[in-house]
PDB file of C-alpha atoms in Angstrom:
ATOM      1  CA  MET A 195       0.000   0.000   0.000  1.00  0.00           C
ATOM      2  CA  LYS A 196       1.351   3.409  -0.998  1.00  0.00           C
ATOM      3  CA  SER A 197       2.067   5.994   1.683  1.00  0.00           C
ATOM      4  CA  PRO A 198      -0.263   9.003   1.860  1.00  0.00           C
ATOM      5  CA  ILE A 199       1.001  11.981  -0.129  1.00  0.00           C
ATOM      6  CA  SER A 200       0.542  15.618   0.813  1.00  0.00           C
ATOM      7  CA  ILE A 201      -0.008  18.568  -1.507  1.00  0.00           C
ATOM      8  CA  ALA A 202       3.548  19.737  -0.779  1.00  0.00           C
ATOM      9  CA  SER A 203       5.048  16.359  -1.698  1.00  0.00           C
ATOM     10  CA  ALA A 204       2.873  16.035  -4.775  1.00  0.00           C
ATOM     11  CA  LEU A 205       3.929  19.468  -6.023  1.00  0.00           C
ATOM     12  CA  ALA A 206       7.611  18.666  -5.549  1.00  0.00           C
ATOM     13  CA  ASP A 207       7.269  15.344  -7.374  1.00  0.00           C
ATOM     14  CA  LEU A 208       5.310  16.912 -10.228  1.00  0.00           C
ATOM     15  CA  GLU A 209       7.868  19.668 -10.689  1.00  0.00           C
ATOM     16  CA  ILE A 210      10.759  17.185 -10.901  1.00  0.00           C
ATOM     17  CA  LYS A 211       8.984  15.109 -13.557  1.00  0.00           C
ATOM     18  CA  LEU A 212       7.925  18.141 -15.579  1.00  0.00           C
ATOM     19  CA  LYS A 213      11.468  19.528 -15.487  1.00  0.00           C
ATOM     20  CA  SER A 214      12.777  16.247 -16.845  1.00  0.00           C
ATOM     21  CA  ALA A 215      10.293  16.534 -19.713  1.00  0.00           C
ATOM     22  CA  MET A 216      11.377  20.150 -20.281  1.00  0.00           C
ATOM     23  CA  THR A 217       7.896  21.637 -20.221  1.00  0.00           C
ATOM     24  CA  SER A 218       7.611  25.416 -20.425  1.00  0.00           C
ATOM     25  CA  ASP A 219       7.095  26.282 -16.727  1.00  0.00           C
ATOM     26  CA  PRO A 220       7.376  23.204 -14.466  1.00  0.00           C
ATOM     27  CA  ARG A 221       6.566  24.965 -11.187  1.00  0.00           C
ATOM     28  CA  LEU A 222       3.445  26.722 -12.446  1.00  0.00           C
ATOM     29  CA  GLU A 223       2.315  23.655 -14.360  1.00  0.00           C
ATOM     30  CA  SER A 224       2.688  21.448 -11.279  1.00  0.00           C
ATOM     31  CA  GLU A 225       0.383  23.815  -9.390  1.00  0.00           C
ATOM     32  CA  LEU A 226      -2.155  23.938 -12.217  1.00  0.00           C
ATOM     33  CA  ILE A 227      -2.176  20.153 -12.615  1.00  0.00           C
ATOM     34  CA  LEU A 228      -2.668  19.497  -8.916  1.00  0.00           C
ATOM     35  CA  SER A 229      -5.297  22.216  -8.602  1.00  0.00           C
ATOM     36  CA  GLU A 230      -7.281  20.603 -11.412  1.00  0.00           C
ATOM     37  CA  ALA A 231      -6.753  17.094 -10.012  1.00  0.00           C
ATOM     38  CA  ILE A 232      -8.068  17.901  -6.528  1.00  0.00           C
ATOM     39  CA  GLY A 233     -10.755  20.352  -7.647  1.00  0.00           C
ATOM     40  CA  LYS A 234      -9.529  23.271  -5.572  1.00  0.00           C
ATOM     41  CA  PRO A 235      -8.471  26.796  -6.681  1.00  0.00           C
ATOM     42  CA  ARG A 236      -4.701  27.105  -6.985  1.00  0.00           C
ATOM     43  CA  LEU A 237      -4.194  29.807  -4.349  1.00  0.00           C
ATOM     44  CA  GLU A 238      -6.473  28.033  -1.889  1.00  0.00           C
ATOM     45  CA  MET A 239      -4.550  24.803  -2.476  1.00  0.00           C
ATOM     46  CA  LEU A 240      -1.211  26.522  -1.813  1.00  0.00           C
ATOM     47  CA  LEU A 241      -2.439  27.696   1.579  1.00  0.00           C
ATOM     48  CA  ASP A 242      -3.067  24.113   2.687  1.00  0.00           C
ATOM     49  CA  LYS A 243       0.006  22.171   1.577  1.00  0.00           C
ATOM     50  CA  LYS A 244      -0.301  19.655   4.409  1.00  0.00           C
ATOM     51  CA  GLN A 245      -3.568  18.291   3.030  1.00  0.00           C
ATOM     52  CA  ILE A 246      -3.366  14.607   2.119  1.00  0.00           C
ATOM     53  CA  LEU A 247      -4.556  13.596  -1.332  1.00  0.00           C
ATOM     54  CA  SER A 248      -7.333  11.043  -1.594  1.00  0.00           C
ATOM     55  CA  THR A 249      -6.870   7.974  -3.785  1.00  0.00           C
ATOM     56  CA  ALA A 250      -9.105   9.500  -6.452  1.00  0.00           C
ATOM     57  CA  GLN A 251      -7.206  12.797  -6.388  1.00  0.00           C
ATOM     58  CA  ASN A 252      -3.889  10.977  -6.708  1.00  0.00           C
ATOM     59  CA  GLN A 253      -5.225   9.024  -9.682  1.00  0.00           C
ATOM     60  CA  ASN A 254      -6.489  12.216 -11.310  1.00  0.00           C
ATOM     61  CA  MET A 255      -3.089  13.826 -10.849  1.00  0.00           C
ATOM     62  CA  ASN A 256      -1.236  10.896 -12.401  1.00  0.00           C
ATOM     63  CA  SER A 257      -3.653  10.736 -15.328  1.00  0.00           C
ATOM     64  CA  ILE A 258      -3.124  14.427 -16.113  1.00  0.00           C
ATOM     65  CA  LEU A 259       0.639  14.119 -15.649  1.00  0.00           C
ATOM     66  CA  GLU A 260       0.852  11.176 -18.042  1.00  0.00           C
ATOM     67  CA  ARG A 261      -0.729  13.241 -20.812  1.00  0.00           C
ATOM     68  CA  ARG A 262       1.343  16.339 -20.062  1.00  0.00           C
ATOM     69  CA  LEU A 263       4.593  14.349 -20.180  1.00  0.00           C
ATOM     70  CA  LYS A 264       3.646  13.611 -23.806  1.00  0.00           C
ATOM     71  CA  HIS A 265       3.552  17.410 -24.274  1.00  0.00           C
ATOM     72  CA  GLU A 266      -0.192  17.615 -24.755  1.00  0.00           C
ATOM     73  CA  PRO A 267      -1.237  21.231 -23.986  1.00  0.00           C
ATOM     74  CA  LEU A 268      -2.749  21.650 -20.534  1.00  0.00           C
ATOM     75  CA  GLN A 269      -5.730  23.429 -22.069  1.00  0.00           C
ATOM     76  CA  TYR A 270      -6.587  20.292 -24.051  1.00  0.00           C
ATOM     77  CA  ILE A 271      -6.097  18.094 -20.996  1.00  0.00           C
ATOM     78  CA  PHE A 272      -8.328  20.306 -18.853  1.00  0.00           C
ATOM     79  CA  GLY A 273     -10.724  20.894 -21.749  1.00  0.00           C
ATOM     80  CA  LYS A 274     -10.802  24.628 -21.126  1.00  0.00           C
ATOM     81  CA  ALA A 275      -8.894  27.870 -21.602  1.00  0.00           C
ATOM     82  CA  TYR A 276      -9.258  31.254 -19.946  1.00  0.00           C
ATOM     83  CA  PHE A 277      -9.576  34.365 -22.122  1.00  0.00           C
ATOM     84  CA  ARG A 278     -10.284  37.799 -20.682  1.00  0.00           C
ATOM     85  CA  ASN A 279     -13.519  37.369 -18.676  1.00  0.00           C
ATOM     86  CA  ILE A 280     -14.709  34.094 -20.177  1.00  0.00           C
ATOM     87  CA  VAL A 281     -13.902  30.380 -19.967  1.00  0.00           C
ATOM     88  CA  LEU A 282     -13.700  28.554 -23.287  1.00  0.00           C
ATOM     89  CA  LYS A 283     -14.179  24.896 -24.076  1.00  0.00           C
ATOM     90  CA  VAL A 284     -11.206  23.743 -26.173  1.00  0.00           C
ATOM     91  CA  GLY A 285     -10.038  20.472 -27.651  1.00  0.00           C
ATOM     92  CA  THR A 286      -8.493  18.743 -30.640  1.00  0.00           C
ATOM     93  CA  GLY A 287      -9.310  20.543 -33.874  1.00  0.00           C
ATOM     94  CA  VAL A 288      -9.381  24.067 -32.485  1.00  0.00           C
ATOM     95  CA  LEU A 289      -6.535  26.438 -31.648  1.00  0.00           C
ATOM     96  CA  VAL A 290      -5.881  27.303 -28.000  1.00  0.00           C
ATOM     97  CA  PRO A 291      -6.517  31.074 -27.552  1.00  0.00           C
ATOM     98  CA  ARG A 292      -3.325  33.026 -26.817  1.00  0.00           C
ATOM     99  CA  PRO A 293      -2.971  35.759 -24.167  1.00  0.00           C
ATOM    100  CA  GLU A 294      -1.707  38.286 -26.726  1.00  0.00           C
ATOM    101  CA  THR A 295      -4.993  38.036 -28.620  1.00  0.00           C
ATOM    102  CA  GLU A 296      -6.716  39.616 -25.626  1.00  0.00           C
ATOM    103  CA  ILE A 297      -5.073  42.897 -26.672  1.00  0.00           C
ATOM    104  CA  LEU A 298      -6.707  42.646 -30.102  1.00  0.00           C
ATOM    105  CA  VAL A 299     -10.061  42.694 -28.316  1.00  0.00           C
ATOM    106  CA  GLU A 300      -9.011  45.881 -26.506  1.00  0.00           C
ATOM    107  CA  HIS A 301      -8.386  47.632 -29.822  1.00  0.00           C
ATOM    108  CA  ALA A 302     -11.734  46.483 -31.214  1.00  0.00           C
ATOM    109  CA  ILE A 303     -13.592  47.658 -28.110  1.00  0.00           C
ATOM    110  CA  LYS A 304     -12.053  51.120 -28.450  1.00  0.00           C
ATOM    111  CA  LEU A 305     -12.611  51.462 -32.195  1.00  0.00           C
ATOM    112  CA  ALA A 306     -16.151  50.096 -32.620  1.00  0.00           C
ATOM    113  CA  PRO A 307     -18.757  52.905 -32.583  1.00  0.00           C
ATOM    114  CA  LYS A 308     -21.742  52.505 -30.271  1.00  0.00           C
ATOM    115  CA  ASN A 309     -24.497  50.188 -31.565  1.00  0.00           C
ATOM    116  CA  SER A 310     -22.479  49.243 -34.658  1.00  0.00           C
ATOM    117  CA  GLU A 311     -22.058  45.872 -36.354  1.00  0.00           C
ATOM    118  CA  VAL A 312     -18.750  43.983 -36.199  1.00  0.00           C
ATOM    119  CA  LEU A 313     -17.376  40.754 -37.645  1.00  0.00           C
ATOM    120  CA  ASP A 314     -14.733  38.356 -36.313  1.00  0.00           C
ATOM    121  CA  ILE A 315     -13.203  36.224 -39.072  1.00  0.00           C
ATOM    122  CA  ALA A 316     -11.676  32.780 -38.373  1.00  0.00           C
ATOM    123  CA  THR A 317     -13.307  32.877 -34.955  1.00  0.00           C
ATOM    124  CA  GLY A 318     -12.081  29.456 -33.764  1.00  0.00           C
ATOM    125  CA  THR A 319     -13.299  28.993 -30.191  1.00  0.00           C
ATOM    126  CA  GLY A 320     -15.159  32.295 -30.454  1.00  0.00           C
ATOM    127  CA  ALA A 321     -12.773  34.008 -28.038  1.00  0.00           C
ATOM    128  CA  ILE A 322     -12.718  37.408 -29.763  1.00  0.00           C
ATOM    129  CA  ALA A 323     -16.378  37.525 -30.782  1.00  0.00           C
ATOM    130  CA  LEU A 324     -17.718  36.333 -27.437  1.00  0.00           C
ATOM    131  CA  SER A 325     -15.515  38.770 -25.519  1.00  0.00           C
ATOM    132  CA  LEU A 326     -16.723  41.642 -27.704  1.00  0.00           C
ATOM    133  CA  SER A 327     -20.347  40.665 -27.172  1.00  0.00           C
ATOM    134  CA  GLN A 328     -19.898  40.346 -23.423  1.00  0.00           C
ATOM    135  CA  GLU A 329     -17.905  43.541 -22.923  1.00  0.00           C
ATOM    136  CA  ARG A 330     -19.731  45.652 -25.505  1.00  0.00           C
ATOM    137  CA  PRO A 331     -23.368  44.465 -25.332  1.00  0.00           C
ATOM    138  CA  ASP A 332     -24.414  47.375 -27.568  1.00  0.00           C
ATOM    139  CA  LEU A 333     -22.603  45.802 -30.532  1.00  0.00           C
ATOM    140  CA  LYS A 334     -24.135  43.464 -33.080  1.00  0.00           C
ATOM    141  CA  VAL A 335     -21.460  40.766 -33.261  1.00  0.00           C
ATOM    142  CA  ASN A 336     -20.972  38.277 -36.098  1.00  0.00           C
ATOM    143  CA  ALA A 337     -18.388  35.484 -36.184  1.00  0.00           C
ATOM    144  CA  SER A 338     -17.290  33.361 -39.129  1.00  0.00           C
ATOM    145  CA  ASP A 339     -15.135  30.304 -39.709  1.00  0.00           C
ATOM    146  CA  ILE A 340     -14.723  27.788 -42.490  1.00  0.00           C
ATOM    147  CA  SER A 341     -14.268  24.911 -40.012  1.00  0.00           C
ATOM    148  CA  PRO A 342     -17.444  23.205 -38.755  1.00  0.00           C
ATOM    149  CA  VAL A 343     -15.441  21.872 -35.805  1.00  0.00           C
ATOM    150  CA  ALA A 344     -14.409  25.385 -34.783  1.00  0.00           C
ATOM    151  CA  LEU A 345     -17.954  26.710 -35.169  1.00  0.00           C
ATOM    152  CA  GLY A 346     -19.198  23.873 -32.977  1.00  0.00           C
ATOM    153  CA  TYR A 347     -16.819  24.938 -30.209  1.00  0.00           C
ATOM    154  CA  ALA A 348     -17.727  28.615 -30.651  1.00  0.00           C
ATOM    155  CA  LYS A 349     -21.467  27.957 -30.393  1.00  0.00           C
ATOM    156  CA  ARG A 350     -20.962  25.781 -27.336  1.00  0.00           C
ATOM    157  CA  ASN A 351     -18.834  28.477 -25.724  1.00  0.00           C
ATOM    158  CA  MET A 352     -21.549  31.033 -26.375  1.00  0.00           C
ATOM    159  CA  ARG A 353     -23.979  28.880 -24.382  1.00  0.00           C
ATOM    160  CA  LEU A 354     -21.456  28.096 -21.629  1.00  0.00           C
ATOM    161  CA  ASN A 355     -20.822  31.801 -21.046  1.00  0.00           C
ATOM    162  CA  ASP A 356     -24.509  32.744 -21.302  1.00  0.00           C
ATOM    163  CA  ILE A 357     -23.913  35.000 -24.301  1.00  0.00           C
ATOM    164  CA  ARG A 358     -26.815  35.071 -26.752  1.00  0.00           C
ATOM    165  CA  LYS A 359     -26.156  37.814 -29.276  1.00  0.00           C
ATOM    166  CA  VAL A 360     -23.447  36.416 -31.556  1.00  0.00           C
ATOM    167  CA  LYS A 361     -24.433  35.276 -35.052  1.00  0.00           C
ATOM    168  CA  PHE A 362     -22.246  32.535 -36.534  1.00  0.00           C
ATOM    169  CA  LEU A 363     -21.515  32.097 -40.247  1.00  0.00           C
ATOM    170  CA  LYS A 364     -19.785  29.207 -42.048  1.00  0.00           C
ATOM    171  CA  VAL A 365     -17.841  31.020 -44.753  1.00  0.00           C
ATOM    172  CA  ASP A 366     -14.322  31.356 -46.154  1.00  0.00           C
ATOM    173  CA  LEU A 367     -13.102  34.799 -45.063  1.00  0.00           C
ATOM    174  CA  LEU A 368     -15.670  37.265 -46.509  1.00  0.00           C
ATOM    175  CA  LYS A 369     -17.010  35.113 -49.331  1.00  0.00           C
ATOM    176  CA  GLY A 370     -20.740  35.696 -49.796  1.00  0.00           C
ATOM    177  CA  ILE A 371     -21.015  38.346 -47.064  1.00  0.00           C
ATOM    178  CA  ARG A 372     -22.738  41.456 -48.416  1.00  0.00           C
ATOM    179  CA  ARG A 373     -23.162  43.573 -45.263  1.00  0.00           C
ATOM    180  CA  LYS A 374     -20.773  46.281 -44.096  1.00  0.00           C
ATOM    181  CA  PHE A 375     -19.162  46.434 -40.663  1.00  0.00           C
ATOM    182  CA  SER A 376     -17.612  49.130 -38.502  1.00  0.00           C
ATOM    183  CA  VAL A 377     -14.861  46.750 -37.373  1.00  0.00           C
ATOM    184  CA  ILE A 378     -13.565  43.473 -38.776  1.00  0.00           C
ATOM    185  CA  THR A 379     -11.211  41.463 -36.561  1.00  0.00           C
ATOM    186  CA  ALA A 380      -9.156  38.498 -37.717  1.00  0.00           C
ATOM    187  CA  ASN A 381      -6.596  36.273 -36.055  1.00  0.00           C
ATOM    188  CA  LEU A 382      -5.755  34.350 -39.201  1.00  0.00           C
ATOM    189  CA  PRO A 383      -3.005  31.759 -39.642  1.00  0.00           C
ATOM    190  CA  TYR A 384       0.198  33.810 -40.038  1.00  0.00           C
ATOM    191  CA  ILE A 385       3.138  31.453 -39.454  1.00  0.00           C
ATOM    192  CA  ASN A 386       5.394  30.560 -42.372  1.00  0.00           C
ATOM    193  CA  ALA A 387       6.550  27.038 -43.129  1.00  0.00           C
ATOM    194  CA  LYS A 388      10.072  27.587 -41.763  1.00  0.00           C
ATOM    195  CA  ASP A 389       8.915  29.063 -38.440  1.00  0.00           C
ATOM    196  CA  TYR A 390       6.292  26.335 -38.058  1.00  0.00           C
ATOM    197  CA  ALA A 391       9.021  23.686 -38.077  1.00  0.00           C
ATOM    198  CA  ALA A 392      10.686  25.462 -35.134  1.00  0.00           C
ATOM    199  CA  LEU A 393       7.562  25.655 -32.951  1.00  0.00           C
ATOM    200  CA  PRO A 394       7.408  23.611 -29.712  1.00  0.00           C
ATOM    201  CA  CYS A 395       6.379  20.019 -30.299  1.00  0.00           C
ATOM    202  CA  GLU A 396       3.242  20.440 -28.180  1.00  0.00           C
ATOM    203  CA  ILE A 397       1.941  22.909 -30.771  1.00  0.00           C
ATOM    204  CA  ARG A 398       3.010  20.928 -33.852  1.00  0.00           C
ATOM    205  CA  ARG A 399       1.829  17.623 -32.419  1.00  0.00           C
ATOM    206  CA  TYR A 400      -1.569  18.645 -31.079  1.00  0.00           C
ATOM    207  CA  GLU A 401      -2.872  21.959 -32.430  1.00  0.00           C
ATOM    208  CA  PRO A 402      -4.441  22.128 -35.911  1.00  0.00           C
ATOM    209  CA  ARG A 403      -1.810  22.949 -38.532  1.00  0.00           C
ATOM    210  CA  SER A 404      -4.420  24.652 -40.699  1.00  0.00           C
ATOM    211  CA  ALA A 405      -5.052  27.240 -37.964  1.00  0.00           C
ATOM    212  CA  LEU A 406      -1.374  28.202 -37.782  1.00  0.00           C
ATOM    213  CA  ILE A 407       0.464  27.994 -41.077  1.00  0.00           C
ATOM    214  CA  ALA A 408      -0.128  30.257 -44.086  1.00  0.00           C
ATOM    215  CA  GLY A 409       2.242  29.461 -46.920  1.00  0.00           C
ATOM    216  CA  LYS A 410       5.918  30.259 -47.391  1.00  0.00           C
ATOM    217  CA  ASP A 411       5.695  33.818 -46.049  1.00  0.00           C
ATOM    218  CA  GLY A 412       2.814  33.377 -43.589  1.00  0.00           C
ATOM    219  CA  LEU A 413       0.772  35.991 -45.432  1.00  0.00           C
ATOM    220  CA  THR A 414      -1.467  33.892 -47.679  1.00  0.00           C
ATOM    221  CA  PHE A 415      -4.689  34.633 -45.794  1.00  0.00           C
ATOM    222  CA  ILE A 416      -3.761  38.124 -44.603  1.00  0.00           C
ATOM    223  CA  ARG A 417      -3.008  39.136 -48.198  1.00  0.00           C
ATOM    224  CA  ARG A 418      -6.377  37.775 -49.364  1.00  0.00           C
ATOM    225  CA  LEU A 419      -8.284  39.527 -46.604  1.00  0.00           C
ATOM    226  CA  ILE A 420      -6.626  42.916 -47.073  1.00  0.00           C
ATOM    227  CA  SER A 421      -7.419  42.730 -50.795  1.00  0.00           C
ATOM    228  CA  THR A 422     -11.170  42.360 -50.173  1.00  0.00           C
ATOM    229  CA  ALA A 423     -12.025  43.618 -46.664  1.00  0.00           C
ATOM    230  CA  HIS A 424     -12.471  47.240 -47.767  1.00  0.00           C
ATOM    231  CA  GLU A 425     -15.638  46.148 -49.587  1.00  0.00           C
ATOM    232  CA  SER A 426     -17.115  44.968 -46.270  1.00  0.00           C
ATOM    233  CA  LEU A 427     -16.061  47.962 -44.177  1.00  0.00           C
ATOM    234  CA  GLU A 428     -18.064  51.105 -43.600  1.00  0.00           C
ATOM    235  CA  ASP A 429     -16.336  54.375 -44.451  1.00  0.00           C
ATOM    236  CA  GLY A 430     -13.999  55.047 -41.541  1.00  0.00           C
ATOM    237  CA  GLY A 431     -14.209  51.384 -40.512  1.00  0.00           C
ATOM    238  CA  HIS A 432     -11.247  49.360 -39.253  1.00  0.00           C
ATOM    239  CA  LEU A 433      -9.687  46.010 -40.092  1.00  0.00           C
ATOM    240  CA  ILE A 434      -7.730  44.680 -37.095  1.00  0.00           C
ATOM    241  CA  LEU A 435      -5.275  41.832 -37.695  1.00  0.00           C
ATOM    242  CA  GLU A 436      -3.005  39.814 -35.454  1.00  0.00           C
ATOM    243  CA  ILE A 437       0.361  39.365 -37.169  1.00  0.00           C
ATOM    244  CA  SER A 438       3.927  38.197 -36.659  1.00  0.00           C
ATOM    245  CA  PRO A 439       6.441  40.934 -35.726  1.00  0.00           C
ATOM    246  CA  GLU A 440       8.465  40.157 -38.872  1.00  0.00           C
ATOM    247  CA  GLN A 441       5.486  40.907 -41.111  1.00  0.00           C
ATOM    248  CA  GLU A 442       5.322  44.667 -40.498  1.00  0.00           C
ATOM    249  CA  ASN A 443       7.210  45.705 -43.639  1.00  0.00           C
ATOM    250  CA  PRO A 444       5.617  43.128 -45.985  1.00  0.00           C
ATOM    251  CA  ILE A 445       2.168  44.235 -44.810  1.00  0.00           C
ATOM    252  CA  LYS A 446       3.088  47.886 -45.406  1.00  0.00           C
ATOM    253  CA  ILE A 447       3.873  46.922 -48.998  1.00  0.00           C
ATOM    254  CA  ILE A 448       0.521  45.115 -49.327  1.00  0.00           C
ATOM    255  CA  PHE A 449      -1.207  48.221 -47.930  1.00  0.00           C
ATOM    256  CA  ASP A 450       0.581  50.548 -50.356  1.00  0.00           C
ATOM    257  CA  ARG A 451      -0.240  48.361 -53.352  1.00  0.00           C
ATOM    258  CA  SER A 452      -3.881  48.033 -52.319  1.00  0.00           C
ATOM    259  CA  GLY A 453      -4.712  51.730 -52.355  1.00  0.00           C
ATOM    260  CA  LYS A 454      -8.065  50.909 -50.736  1.00  0.00           C
ATOM    261  CA  TYR A 455      -7.350  52.089 -47.193  1.00  0.00           C
ATOM    262  CA  TYR A 456      -6.853  55.518 -45.681  1.00  0.00           C
ATOM    263  CA  SER A 457      -4.248  54.582 -43.077  1.00  0.00           C
ATOM    264  CA  ILE A 458      -2.290  51.750 -41.477  1.00  0.00           C
ATOM    265  CA  GLU A 459      -1.026  51.486 -37.912  1.00  0.00           C
ATOM    266  CA  PHE A 460       0.938  48.821 -36.050  1.00  0.00           C
ATOM    267  CA  LYS A 461       0.496  48.072 -32.351  1.00  0.00           C
ATOM    268  CA  LYS A 462       2.652  46.149 -29.877  1.00  0.00           C
ATOM    269  CA  ASP A 463       1.779  43.301 -27.518  1.00  0.00           C
ATOM    270  CA  LEU A 464       2.639  43.222 -23.814  1.00  0.00           C
ATOM    271  CA  CYS A 465       6.155  42.006 -24.648  1.00  0.00           C
ATOM    272  CA  GLY A 466       6.825  45.106 -26.735  1.00  0.00           C
ATOM    273  CA  LYS A 467       6.695  43.252 -30.067  1.00  0.00           C
ATOM    274  CA  ILE A 468       4.682  44.375 -33.089  1.00  0.00           C
ATOM    275  CA  ARG A 469       1.644  42.094 -32.978  1.00  0.00           C
ATOM    276  CA  PHE A 470      -1.330  43.931 -34.481  1.00  0.00           C
ATOM    277  CA  CYS A 471      -2.073  45.800 -37.676  1.00  0.00           C
ATOM    278  CA  ILE A 472      -4.995  48.240 -37.923  1.00  0.00           C
ATOM    279  CA  LEU A 473      -6.121  49.410 -41.348  1.00  0.00           C
ATOM    280  CA  MET A 474      -8.687  52.204 -41.650  1.00  0.00           C
ATOM    281  CA  LYS A 475     -10.877  52.584 -44.718  1.00  0.00           C
TER     282      LYS A 475
END
């Protein structure tokens, strides 16, 4: 019979094993895994490190650890991801929302006029669209994706977060959409083939390749959208894109050649890197 194990001992053991697997942040991950396994908030758990794990809690912990040691993203293991003020159901076939994308929402919130209509393209889990609807209830929010799997997650997340106002569309970028919007947001695939090969294995092994990679220069979809989005923007409307820092100059060239927009502006993420492009019609 195995000896009882405390929270403190479990955390130490988890951290050692995660370090050996070279996960991104072994200490934090050990706390997140154990918190999920015992069903207790992380900070509350850390205040009671002498607590002994039950057999079921120990089994839960080991089950989660086994998957994480194979570099499966914690969000997939837990089946959820946190984004701004909402909790999103995530899983195989849909991209895990990134923290930097939360800043894109900030820009959209500031730029969308009161009571206007907005569109989020390639919505995935619905993170951007659902956040906009929750934080700006005056807006009429639309969300599109070409993937039925992604739209299934987005619709489920709308129900889980008790958000009722988002309209979902199964379309490729703006194909077939005739309305005009004050703001169009898009976190499209923007990684090139070379950079994709250098991504951590947990991304390459588990997250959908189609949601990440966009040709040799990473601009396949961004180029397409910039070439047509002006037709779906109101005068003075904005197209907000998430991009790679290295794409600033190539996108400036695309903007100059387009001649369909009044201005272009680049914004940084919390790490000080160029991460967003805002085009005004």
